[in-house]
Amino acid sequence: MAARTMGLWTATIVGESMSPRKQGWFKTKGYRHLDTHVPRRAAEAILQASGGVSRHSFWPLLQFVKRTRKRKRDAGTGKLKVIWKERKIAFASHKDALVYGWYAARLQAKYEERLRVAGLSREAIAYRAGLGPTPAMAKEVFEHVQANPNHVAVCLDVHDFFGSLNHETLRQAWCDLEGQARLDGDAFAVFRSVTRYSFVDRDRLRLALGIGKRRAGIRRRIRQRRRPLAGARTGPMRSPPRICTAADFRALRRAASVTGQDKLVERHRGTAGIPQGLPISAVLSNIYLLRLDAAVASAVRSVGGLYRRYSDDILFVCPIEDVGAVYAVVASEMAAAGLALQETKTQVVDFAIRRTSADRVDGPPMQYLGLEFDGVQISIRGNSIQRFNSKLSRAATRYKLPVQAGSSDPHVHASGLFKRFTDRDRKAFNFTAYARLVARTTGDGTAVQQVSRASSRLRAILRRQ
């Protein structure tokens, strides 16, 4: 059934008119940017107007590098070494995020229908609602491995996934999902903004404005300056202040140009790569790999195996004699998509040859979606437990410093530490709550045992002189 279209406000999806209101696209963000929150009506005005998005000027993204610390045992020396993993994260202005959110909801609905028609609803599991928690997804894989002792599990990782998405391939995938030969003007404006995007280094902008990363009292001032805005359907909308005014930003941009410094605003000019962190990034990455998912799933099913893809993590389980053929399909589709595998992260697990008894399996465990499976028990990854313990120790030590210095206003209260790191507050979803979820979902209590000493460790650190 065709739907009468006014600009972009109404779109025909699966024979019915989709209202973005029903898709939860209007989501406000709590971060500071170059603008403030906008009412729903202001966002709707852009989307409703014919050519409204193509005339819209997108603000530069604010970009920062997220560093994650990992510990890995050196194969030669056997010693643990610290490895820092860096990811570039970008976030859009509040008005731009709403435009991206509307298109993300629109594309997600069409993507879900495409998966349903192709029979891929259980294969591509990242960034989708209604599939249950990730421990349940991991349990399904582990149960398949356990029930098929002659099968081998192969875990693959895509190198620099978001940074390697070819723009032309992405445009063709978007057109194919829309059922069009080319994108309309408004959709192409969104596509261009995420492929030829401009960005500002967040920390450099803060430095230019004299804003520290943890400036004292900034949270209090943000709360004081927040104001309710009209247009929110679920109550008043609170807006953090903009990081600087448009005039100040333009002045900084001109000053950097005049003084010969590096440009404040940079532009991505490559033929591949989209920013990670935008409301539309996730669904675009899934659309990009539709062809790969269909080809690999077909190859795995033909040999009675199982295929799953969670973002850039690819897993297939199949009989050992078919591993080479399935891997060849993966490699072929990866090459066609302009992607490459990170060979150092490839893991091949064959529990049949490693099982020494009914309750013992030699060798490293299988890792998937943050969990480990050794053929018998399901537990949380060791790196995640180490990271949790390190955060606990650092937070407790930071709490002790102002107390030992005689401060009457320590920035972290002891009760807050216990709520953050233990199961004292059963309503809070922290890491210990996640461990309980893993245990409840998998039916294995190992995860709870891994964090059972959090309270005693926290008390010991706080009592230590």
GROMACS .gro file of C-alpha atoms in nm:
model
  465
    1MET     CA    1   0.000   0.000   0.000
    2ALA     CA    2   0.156   0.322  -0.113
    3ALA     CA    3   0.180   0.605   0.133
    4ARG     CA    4   0.146   0.974   0.053
    5THR     CA    5   0.483   1.135   0.125
    6MET     CA    6   0.541   1.486   0.255
    7GLY     CA    7   0.915   1.540   0.230
    8LEU     CA    8   1.074   1.272   0.444
    9TRP     CA    9   0.812   1.259   0.715
   10THR     CA   10   0.625   0.957   0.582
   11ALA     CA   11   0.803   0.656   0.433
   12THR     CA   12   0.659   0.336   0.294
   13ILE     CA   13   0.803   0.037   0.474
   14VAL     CA   14   0.671  -0.314   0.434
   15GLY     CA   15   0.349  -0.179   0.289
   16GLU     CA   16   0.270   0.044   0.585
   17SER     CA   17   0.333   0.405   0.674
   18MET     CA   18   0.612   0.440   0.928
   19SER     CA   19   0.596   0.726   1.175
   20PRO     CA   20   0.939   0.791   1.329
   21ARG     CA   21   0.755   0.888   1.648
   22LYS     CA   22   0.686   0.519   1.701
   23GLN     CA   23   1.048   0.423   1.639
   24GLY     CA   24   1.199   0.608   1.936
   25TRP     CA   25   1.411   0.832   1.715
   26PHE     CA   26   1.368   1.141   1.935
   27LYS     CA   27   1.640   1.079   2.192
   28THR     CA   28   1.819   1.362   2.367
   29LYS     CA   29   2.184   1.331   2.462
   30GLY     CA   30   2.355   1.445   2.779
   31TYR     CA   31   2.688   1.558   2.637
   32ARG     CA   32   2.803   1.912   2.560
   33HIS     CA   33   2.841   2.011   2.197
   34LEU     CA   34   2.836   2.317   1.973
   35ASP     CA   35   2.459   2.348   2.013
   36THR     CA   36   2.195   2.269   2.274
   37HIS     CA   37   1.894   2.042   2.276
   38VAL     CA   38   1.620   2.125   2.030
   39PRO     CA   39   1.247   2.065   2.076
   40ARG     CA   40   1.080   1.788   1.881
   41ARG     CA   41   0.895   2.042   1.664
   42ALA     CA   42   1.223   2.197   1.548
   43ALA     CA   43   1.358   1.859   1.443
   44GLU     CA   44   1.030   1.769   1.275
   45ALA     CA   45   1.039   2.096   1.081
   46ILE     CA   46   1.366   1.991   0.917
   47LEU     CA   47   1.241   1.641   0.838
   48GLN     CA   48   0.898   1.745   0.716
   49ALA     CA   49   1.010   2.016   0.476
   50SER     CA   50   1.078   1.902   0.121
   51GLY     CA   51   1.455   1.924   0.084
   52GLY     CA   52   1.486   2.024   0.449
   53VAL     CA   53   1.773   1.786   0.524
   54SER     CA   54   1.964   1.870   0.204
   55ARG     CA   55   1.953   2.237   0.307
   56HIS     CA   56   2.052   2.160   0.666
   57SER     CA   57   2.408   2.252   0.768
   58PHE     CA   58   2.570   1.980   0.977
   59TRP     CA   59   2.800   2.087   1.258
   60PRO     CA   60   3.150   1.932   1.276
   61LEU     CA   61   3.166   1.619   1.488
   62LEU     CA   62   3.354   1.622   1.817
   63GLN     CA   63   3.603   1.336   1.816
   64PHE     CA   64   3.812   1.178   2.087
   65VAL     CA   65   4.023   0.865   2.125
   66LYS     CA   66   3.893   0.604   2.366
   67ARG     CA   67   4.177   0.402   2.516
   68THR     CA   68   4.113   0.060   2.668
   69ARG     CA   69   4.380  -0.112   2.870
   70LYS     CA   70   4.428  -0.485   2.825
   71ARG     CA   71   4.669  -0.736   2.966
   72LYS     CA   72   4.811  -1.008   2.746
   73ARG     CA   73   5.058  -1.281   2.828
   74ASP     CA   74   5.367  -1.277   2.610
   75ALA     CA   75   5.403  -1.607   2.424
   76GLY     CA   76   5.782  -1.600   2.449
   77THR     CA   77   5.848  -1.485   2.806
   78GLY     CA   78   5.518  -1.586   2.966
   79LYS     CA   79   5.495  -1.247   3.137
   80LEU     CA   80   5.188  -1.025   3.135
   81LYS     CA   81   5.219  -0.709   2.931
   82VAL     CA   82   4.988  -0.410   2.907
   83ILE     CA   83   4.839  -0.331   2.567
   84TRP     CA   84   4.641  -0.016   2.494
   85LYS     CA   85   4.362  -0.041   2.237
   86GLU     CA   86   4.259   0.288   2.080
   87ARG     CA   87   3.927   0.365   1.911
   88LYS     CA   88   3.821   0.695   1.758
   89ILE     CA   89   3.472   0.792   1.878
   90ALA     CA   90   3.279   1.083   1.727
   91PHE     CA   91   2.950   1.238   1.837
   92ALA     CA   92   2.722   1.472   1.649
   93SER     CA   93   2.556   1.794   1.758
   94HIS     CA   94   2.215   1.756   1.922
   95LYS     CA   95   2.017   1.866   1.615
   96ASP     CA   96   2.228   1.654   1.379
   97ALA     CA   97   2.191   1.351   1.609
   98LEU     CA   98   1.813   1.375   1.575
   99VAL     CA   99   1.838   1.377   1.195
  100TYR     CA  100   2.069   1.073   1.209
  101GLY     CA  101   1.835   0.907   1.460
  102TRP     CA  102   1.534   0.951   1.230
  103TYR     CA  103   1.717   0.796   0.937
  104ALA     CA  104   1.855   0.519   1.158
  105ALA     CA  105   1.501   0.424   1.267
  106ARG     CA  106   1.382   0.433   0.907
  107LEU     CA  107   1.666   0.214   0.781
  108GLN     CA  108   1.649  -0.021   1.080
  109ALA     CA  109   1.286  -0.107   1.005
  110LYS     CA  110   1.371  -0.191   0.643
  111TYR     CA  111   1.680  -0.383   0.753
  112GLU     CA  112   1.476  -0.596   0.994
  113GLU     CA  113   1.230  -0.680   0.717
  114ARG     CA  114   1.515  -0.773   0.482
  115LEU     CA  115   1.657  -1.007   0.746
  116ARG     CA  116   1.317  -1.166   0.799
  117VAL     CA  117   1.266  -1.230   0.428
  118ALA     CA  118   1.621  -1.366   0.385
  119GLY     CA  119   1.601  -1.584   0.698
  120LEU     CA  120   1.893  -1.407   0.866
  121SER     CA  121   1.720  -1.283   1.181
  122ARG     CA  122   1.934  -1.503   1.408
  123GLU     CA  123   2.263  -1.458   1.223
  124ALA     CA  124   2.329  -1.081   1.233
  125ILE     CA  125   2.278  -1.005   1.602
  126ALA     CA  126   2.454  -0.672   1.667
  127TYR     CA  127   2.271  -0.344   1.735
  128ARG     CA  128   1.926  -0.500   1.722
  129ALA     CA  129   1.647  -0.503   1.978
  130GLY     CA  130   1.442  -0.801   2.086
  131LEU     CA  131   1.713  -1.068   2.066
  132GLY     CA  132   1.774  -1.092   2.440
  133PRO     CA  133   2.093  -1.019   2.637
  134THR     CA  134   2.433  -1.106   2.493
  135PRO     CA  135   2.490  -1.388   2.748
  136ALA     CA  136   2.188  -1.566   2.598
  137MET     CA  137   2.337  -1.527   2.249
  138ALA     CA  138   2.671  -1.664   2.368
  139LYS     CA  139   2.500  -1.955   2.546
  140GLU     CA  140   2.328  -2.058   2.222
  141VAL     CA  141   2.667  -2.083   2.051
  142PHE     CA  142   2.828  -2.271   2.339
  143GLU     CA  143   2.541  -2.519   2.350
  144HIS     CA  144   2.579  -2.586   1.977
  145VAL     CA  145   2.952  -2.648   2.023
  146GLN     CA  146   2.887  -2.881   2.315
  147ALA     CA  147   2.612  -3.073   2.132
  148ASN     CA  148   2.828  -3.122   1.821
  149PRO     CA  149   3.166  -3.258   1.935
  150ASN     CA  150   3.279  -3.307   1.573
  151HIS     CA  151   3.233  -2.937   1.496
  152VAL     CA  152   3.503  -2.672   1.511
  153ALA     CA  153   3.441  -2.310   1.616
  154VAL     CA  154   3.622  -2.039   1.421
  155CYS     CA  155   3.619  -1.682   1.561
  156LEU     CA  156   3.732  -1.401   1.329
  157ASP     CA  157   3.777  -1.027   1.378
  158VAL     CA  158   3.755  -0.757   1.110
  159HIS     CA  159   4.044  -0.513   1.109
  160ASP     CA  160   3.942  -0.147   1.157
  161PHE     CA  161   3.580  -0.222   1.069
  162PHE     CA  162   3.417   0.122   1.073
  163GLY     CA  163   3.727   0.284   0.930
  164SER     CA  164   3.729   0.046   0.631
  165LEU     CA  165   3.371   0.073   0.503
  166ASN     CA  166   3.398   0.167   0.136
  167HIS     CA  167   3.178   0.465   0.057
  168GLU     CA  168   3.061   0.349  -0.287
  169THR     CA  169   2.980   0.000  -0.158
  170LEU     CA  170   2.789   0.155   0.131
  171ARG     CA  171   2.592   0.382  -0.103
  172GLN     CA  172   2.498   0.085  -0.323
  173ALA     CA  173   2.391  -0.116  -0.016
  174TRP     CA  174   2.175   0.175   0.102
  175CYS     CA  175   2.014   0.209  -0.242
  176ASP     CA  176   1.949  -0.164  -0.257
  177LEU     CA  177   1.778  -0.159   0.083
  178GLU     CA  178   1.562   0.135  -0.027
  179GLY     CA  179   1.484  -0.034  -0.358
  180GLN     CA  180   1.607   0.268  -0.553
  181ALA     CA  181   1.868   0.324  -0.821
  182ARG     CA  182   1.996   0.634  -0.640
  183LEU     CA  183   1.945   0.814  -0.310
  184ASP     CA  184   1.712   1.114  -0.305
  185GLY     CA  185   1.855   1.455  -0.222
  186ASP     CA  186   1.787   1.442   0.151
  187ALA     CA  187   1.914   1.087   0.197
  188PHE     CA  188   2.225   1.170  -0.004
  189ALA     CA  189   2.289   1.470   0.223
  190VAL     CA  190   2.292   1.236   0.522
  191PHE     CA  191   2.515   0.988   0.337
  192ARG     CA  192   2.758   1.265   0.243
  193SER     CA  193   2.770   1.395   0.600
  194VAL     CA  194   2.881   1.055   0.736
  195THR     CA  195   3.132   0.980   0.459
  196ARG     CA  196   3.285   1.324   0.400
  197TYR     CA  197   3.245   1.443   0.755
  198SER     CA  198   3.432   1.724   0.926
  199PHE     CA  199   3.546   1.690   1.285
  200VAL     CA  200   3.719   1.870   1.570
  201ASP     CA  201   3.943   1.706   1.824
  202ARG     CA  202   3.748   1.739   2.148
  203ASP     CA  203   4.051   1.771   2.375
  204ARG     CA  204   4.212   2.033   2.153
  205LEU     CA  205   3.890   2.236   2.154
  206ARG     CA  206   3.870   2.212   2.532
  207LEU     CA  207   4.229   2.331   2.561
  208ALA     CA  208   4.162   2.627   2.330
  209LEU     CA  209   3.859   2.721   2.540
  210GLY     CA  210   4.041   2.674   2.871
  211ILE     CA  211   3.817   2.386   2.978
  212GLY     CA  212   3.988   2.110   3.174
  213LYS     CA  213   3.884   1.747   3.143
  214ARG     CA  214   3.764   1.740   3.502
  215ARG     CA  215   3.729   2.106   3.590
  216ALA     CA  216   3.607   2.152   3.947
  217GLY     CA  217   3.244   2.242   3.976
  218ILE     CA  218   3.160   2.193   3.608
  219ARG     CA  219   2.887   1.939   3.682
  220ARG     CA  220   2.729   2.177   3.932
  221ARG     CA  221   2.730   2.465   3.682
  222ILE     CA  222   2.581   2.242   3.413
  223ARG     CA  223   2.296   2.148   3.646
  224GLN     CA  224   2.238   2.510   3.735
  225ARG     CA  225   2.223   2.622   3.371
  226ARG     CA  226   1.995   2.345   3.247
  227ARG     CA  227   1.655   2.464   3.146
  228PRO     CA  228   1.334   2.293   3.037
  229LEU     CA  229   1.241   2.319   2.671
  230ALA     CA  230   0.899   2.283   2.516
  231GLY     CA  231   0.820   2.006   2.273
  232ALA     CA  232   0.907   1.694   2.470
  233ARG     CA  233   0.622   1.446   2.492
  234THR     CA  234   0.744   1.262   2.801
  235GLY     CA  235   0.815   1.560   3.021
  236PRO     CA  236   1.057   1.855   3.037
  237MET     CA  237   1.379   1.816   2.843
  238ARG     CA  238   1.699   1.916   3.020
  239SER     CA  239   1.975   2.061   2.807
  240PRO     CA  240   2.343   2.094   2.898
  241PRO     CA  241   2.501   2.423   2.791
  242ARG     CA  242   2.685   2.431   2.459
  243ILE     CA  243   3.058   2.393   2.482
  244CYS     CA  244   3.095   2.738   2.323
  245THR     CA  245   2.888   2.979   2.116
  246ALA     CA  246   2.890   2.969   1.738
  247ALA     CA  247   3.068   3.306   1.732
  248ASP     CA  248   3.342   3.182   1.967
  249PHE     CA  249   3.388   2.868   1.760
  250ARG     CA  250   3.425   3.067   1.438
  251ALA     CA  251   3.673   3.299   1.609
  252LEU     CA  252   3.884   3.002   1.722
  253ARG     CA  253   3.871   2.860   1.371
  254ARG     CA  254   3.990   3.190   1.218
  255ALA     CA  255   4.262   3.233   1.482
  256ALA     CA  256   4.405   2.889   1.407
  257SER     CA  257   4.413   2.975   1.036
  258VAL     CA  258   4.573   3.318   1.086
  259THR     CA  259   4.847   3.199   1.325
  260GLY     CA  260   4.946   2.914   1.094
  261GLN     CA  261   4.850   2.643   1.342
  262ASP     CA  262   4.697   2.315   1.236
  263LYS     CA  263   4.339   2.355   1.123
  264LEU     CA  264   4.090   2.338   1.406
  265VAL     CA  265   3.833   2.167   1.181
  266GLU     CA  266   3.957   1.870   0.982
  267ARG     CA  267   3.779   1.685   0.703
  268HIS     CA  268   3.778   1.316   0.627
  269ARG     CA  269   3.869   1.290   0.259
  270GLY     CA  270   3.928   0.918   0.208
  271THR     CA  271   3.711   0.683   0.004
  272ALA     CA  272   3.645   0.457   0.303
  273GLY     CA  273   3.549   0.493   0.666
  274ILE     CA  274   3.257   0.633   0.864
  275PRO     CA  275   3.270   0.774   1.217
  276GLN     CA  276   3.191   0.537   1.501
  277GLY     CA  277   2.947   0.675   1.757
  278LEU     CA  278   2.674   0.836   1.545
  279PRO     CA  279   2.313   0.719   1.587
  280ILE     CA  280   2.320   0.594   1.227
  281SER     CA  281   2.663   0.424   1.233
  282ALA     CA  282   2.540   0.090   1.366
  283VAL     CA  283   2.263   0.030   1.111
  284LEU     CA  284   2.488   0.141   0.824
  285SER     CA  285   2.752  -0.113   0.928
  286ASN     CA  286   2.488  -0.388   0.933
  287ILE     CA  287   2.352  -0.288   0.592
  288TYR     CA  288   2.706  -0.294   0.453
  289LEU     CA  289   2.748  -0.663   0.542
  290LEU     CA  290   2.410  -0.792   0.423
  291ARG     CA  291   2.566  -0.968   0.126
  292LEU     CA  292   2.841  -1.125   0.339
  293ASP     CA  293   2.590  -1.247   0.598
  294ALA     CA  294   2.373  -1.411   0.333
  295ALA     CA  295   2.665  -1.586   0.159
  296VAL     CA  296   2.838  -1.713   0.473
  297ALA     CA  297   2.513  -1.820   0.641
  298SER     CA  298   2.418  -2.020   0.331
  299ALA     CA  299   2.757  -2.193   0.321
  300VAL     CA  300   2.746  -2.280   0.692
  301ARG     CA  301   2.388  -2.406   0.682
  302SER     CA  302   2.467  -2.636   0.391
  303VAL     CA  303   2.704  -2.832   0.616
  304GLY     CA  304   2.480  -2.825   0.924
  305GLY     CA  305   2.673  -2.556   1.108
  306LEU     CA  306   2.597  -2.228   1.284
  307TYR     CA  307   2.688  -1.871   1.184
  308ARG     CA  308   2.676  -1.553   1.390
  309ARG     CA  309   2.807  -1.200   1.337
  310TYR     CA  310   2.817  -0.938   1.609
  311SER     CA  311   2.941  -0.615   1.448
  312ASP     CA  312   3.300  -0.695   1.345
  313ASP     CA  313   3.315  -1.031   1.527
  314ILE     CA  314   3.242  -1.321   1.290
  315LEU     CA  315   3.189  -1.673   1.417
  316PHE     CA  316   3.103  -1.996   1.241
  317VAL     CA  317   3.082  -2.351   1.373
  318CYS     CA  318   3.097  -2.642   1.130
  319PRO     CA  319   3.246  -2.990   1.082
  320ILE     CA  320   3.624  -2.983   1.073
  321GLU     CA  321   3.640  -3.110   0.715
  322ASP     CA  322   3.433  -2.809   0.596
  323VAL     CA  323   3.628  -2.534   0.775
  324GLY     CA  324   3.847  -2.458   0.472
  325ALA     CA  325   3.552  -2.421   0.234
  326VAL     CA  326   3.356  -2.196   0.469
  327TYR     CA  327   3.664  -1.984   0.544
  328ALA     CA  328   3.718  -1.939   0.169
  329VAL     CA  329   3.364  -1.798   0.138
  330VAL     CA  330   3.432  -1.556   0.425
  331ALA     CA  331   3.762  -1.445   0.271
  332SER     CA  332   3.603  -1.396  -0.071
  333GLU     CA  333   3.315  -1.186   0.063
  334MET     CA  334   3.550  -0.985   0.283
  335ALA     CA  335   3.766  -0.901  -0.018
  336ALA     CA  336   3.458  -0.801  -0.219
  337ALA     CA  337   3.355  -0.568   0.065
  338GLY     CA  338   3.702  -0.414   0.088
  339LEU     CA  339   3.761  -0.550   0.439
  340ALA     CA  340   4.045  -0.747   0.593
  341LEU     CA  341   4.065  -0.995   0.879
  342GLN     CA  342   4.285  -0.935   1.181
  343GLU     CA  343   4.477  -1.261   1.169
  344THR     CA  344   4.627  -1.221   1.516
  345LYS     CA  345   4.277  -1.241   1.668
  346THR     CA  346   4.165  -1.551   1.478
  347GLN     CA  347   4.072  -1.833   1.715
  348VAL     CA  348   4.006  -2.193   1.615
  349VAL     CA  349   3.858  -2.411   1.888
  350ASP     CA  350   3.825  -2.790   1.860
  351PHE     CA  351   3.711  -2.931   2.194
  352ALA     CA  352   3.702  -3.288   2.064
  353ILE     CA  353   4.080  -3.323   2.040
  354ARG     CA  354   4.140  -3.129   2.365
  355ARG     CA  355   3.901  -3.317   2.593
  356THR     CA  356   4.093  -3.540   2.836
  357SER     CA  357   3.794  -3.642   3.048
  358ALA     CA  358   3.426  -3.564   3.099
  359ASP     CA  359   3.509  -3.265   3.319
  360ARG     CA  360   3.844  -3.146   3.181
  361VAL     CA  361   3.944  -2.975   2.856
  362ASP     CA  362   4.303  -2.870   2.786
  363GLY     CA  363   4.397  -2.550   2.608
  364PRO     CA  364   4.267  -2.191   2.613
  365PRO     CA  365   3.890  -2.142   2.639
  366MET     CA  366   3.665  -2.028   2.357
  367GLN     CA  367   3.585  -1.655   2.382
  368TYR     CA  368   3.264  -1.502   2.253
  369LEU     CA  369   3.069  -1.187   2.340
  370GLY     CA  370   3.266  -1.123   2.656
  371LEU     CA  371   3.233  -1.479   2.790
  372GLU     CA  372   3.461  -1.781   2.797
  373PHE     CA  373   3.369  -2.148   2.750
  374ASP     CA  374   3.617  -2.421   2.827
  375GLY     CA  375   3.393  -2.705   2.716
  376VAL     CA  376   3.239  -2.739   3.062
  377GLN     CA  377   3.198  -2.402   3.235
  378ILE     CA  378   3.085  -2.059   3.114
  379SER     CA  379   3.259  -1.763   3.276
  380ILE     CA  380   3.334  -1.394   3.219
  381ARG     CA  381   3.651  -1.320   3.023
  382GLY     CA  382   3.962  -1.295   3.235
  383ASN     CA  383   4.052  -0.954   3.089
  384SER     CA  384   3.713  -0.818   3.195
  385ILE     CA  385   3.762  -0.945   3.551
  386GLN     CA  386   4.111  -0.794   3.565
  387ARG     CA  387   3.976  -0.461   3.440
  388PHE     CA  388   3.697  -0.468   3.699
  389ASN     CA  389   3.944  -0.538   3.982
  390SER     CA  390   4.176  -0.260   3.860
  391LYS     CA  391   3.890  -0.008   3.851
  392LEU     CA  392   3.786  -0.113   4.200
  393SER     CA  393   4.138  -0.066   4.337
  394ARG     CA  394   4.188   0.272   4.168
  395ALA     CA  395   3.850   0.406   4.281
  396ALA     CA  396   3.908   0.296   4.641
  397THR     CA  397   4.257   0.450   4.643
  398ARG     CA  398   4.124   0.781   4.504
  399TYR     CA  399   3.864   0.784   4.782
  400LYS     CA  400   4.128   0.732   5.052
  401LEU     CA  401   4.352   1.019   4.938
  402PRO     CA  402   4.118   1.311   5.024
  403VAL     CA  403   4.012   1.136   5.346
  404GLN     CA  404   4.372   1.087   5.461
  405ALA     CA  405   4.446   1.450   5.371
  406GLY     CA  406   4.173   1.564   5.609
  407SER     CA  407   3.926   1.680   5.344
  408SER     CA  408   3.572   1.718   5.472
  409ASP     CA  409   3.427   1.678   5.125
  410PRO     CA  410   3.577   1.372   4.951
  411HIS     CA  411   3.456   1.352   4.592
  412VAL     CA  412   3.353   0.988   4.626
  413HIS     CA  413   3.161   0.850   4.923
  414ALA     CA  414   3.232   0.500   5.054
  415SER     CA  415   2.868   0.403   5.014
  416GLY     CA  416   2.892   0.506   4.650
  417LEU     CA  417   3.188   0.273   4.604
  418PHE     CA  418   2.991  -0.023   4.737
  419LYS     CA  419   2.695   0.062   4.514
  420ARG     CA  420   2.924   0.085   4.215
  421PHE     CA  421   3.131  -0.229   4.266
  422THR     CA  422   2.922  -0.468   4.478
  423ASP     CA  423   2.570  -0.607   4.488
  424ARG     CA  424   2.467  -0.389   4.782
  425ASP     CA  425   2.219  -0.199   4.564
  426ARG     CA  426   2.023  -0.466   4.380
  427LYS     CA  427   1.850  -0.202   4.165
  428ALA     CA  428   2.177  -0.077   4.014
  429PHE     CA  429   2.309  -0.252   3.705
  430ASN     CA  430   2.682  -0.264   3.765
  431PHE     CA  431   2.942  -0.530   3.686
  432THR     CA  432   2.831  -0.759   3.968
  433ALA     CA  433   2.473  -0.731   3.841
  434TYR     CA  434   2.605  -0.830   3.499
  435ALA     CA  435   2.772  -1.133   3.656
  436ARG     CA  436   2.438  -1.234   3.811
  437LEU     CA  437   2.272  -1.191   3.470
  438VAL     CA  438   2.534  -1.420   3.312
  439ALA     CA  439   2.483  -1.682   3.580
  440ARG     CA  440   2.104  -1.663   3.557
  441THR     CA  441   2.103  -1.676   3.177
  442THR     CA  442   2.358  -1.953   3.131
  443GLY     CA  443   2.265  -2.160   3.437
  444ASP     CA  444   2.631  -2.157   3.544
  445GLY     CA  445   2.730  -1.986   3.870
  446THR     CA  446   3.096  -1.941   3.778
  447ALA     CA  447   3.047  -1.574   3.686
  448VAL     CA  448   2.909  -1.491   4.032
  449GLN     CA  449   3.204  -1.666   4.195
  450GLN     CA  450   3.441  -1.450   3.990
  451VAL     CA  451   3.312  -1.129   4.155
  452SER     CA  452   3.214  -1.273   4.492
  453ARG     CA  453   3.513  -1.116   4.670
  454ALA     CA  454   3.448  -0.761   4.549
  455SER     CA  455   3.307  -0.646   4.885
  456SER     CA  456   3.590  -0.797   5.090
  457ARG     CA  457   3.855  -0.654   4.855
  458LEU     CA  458   3.697  -0.310   4.878
  459ARG     CA  459   3.685  -0.322   5.260
  460ALA     CA  460   4.048  -0.438   5.275
  461ILE     CA  461   4.168  -0.146   5.059
  462LEU     CA  462   3.968   0.108   5.261
  463ARG     CA  463   4.105  -0.026   5.591
  464ARG     CA  464   4.463  -0.032   5.468
  465GLN     CA  465   4.677   0.247   5.617
   0.00000   0.00000   0.00000
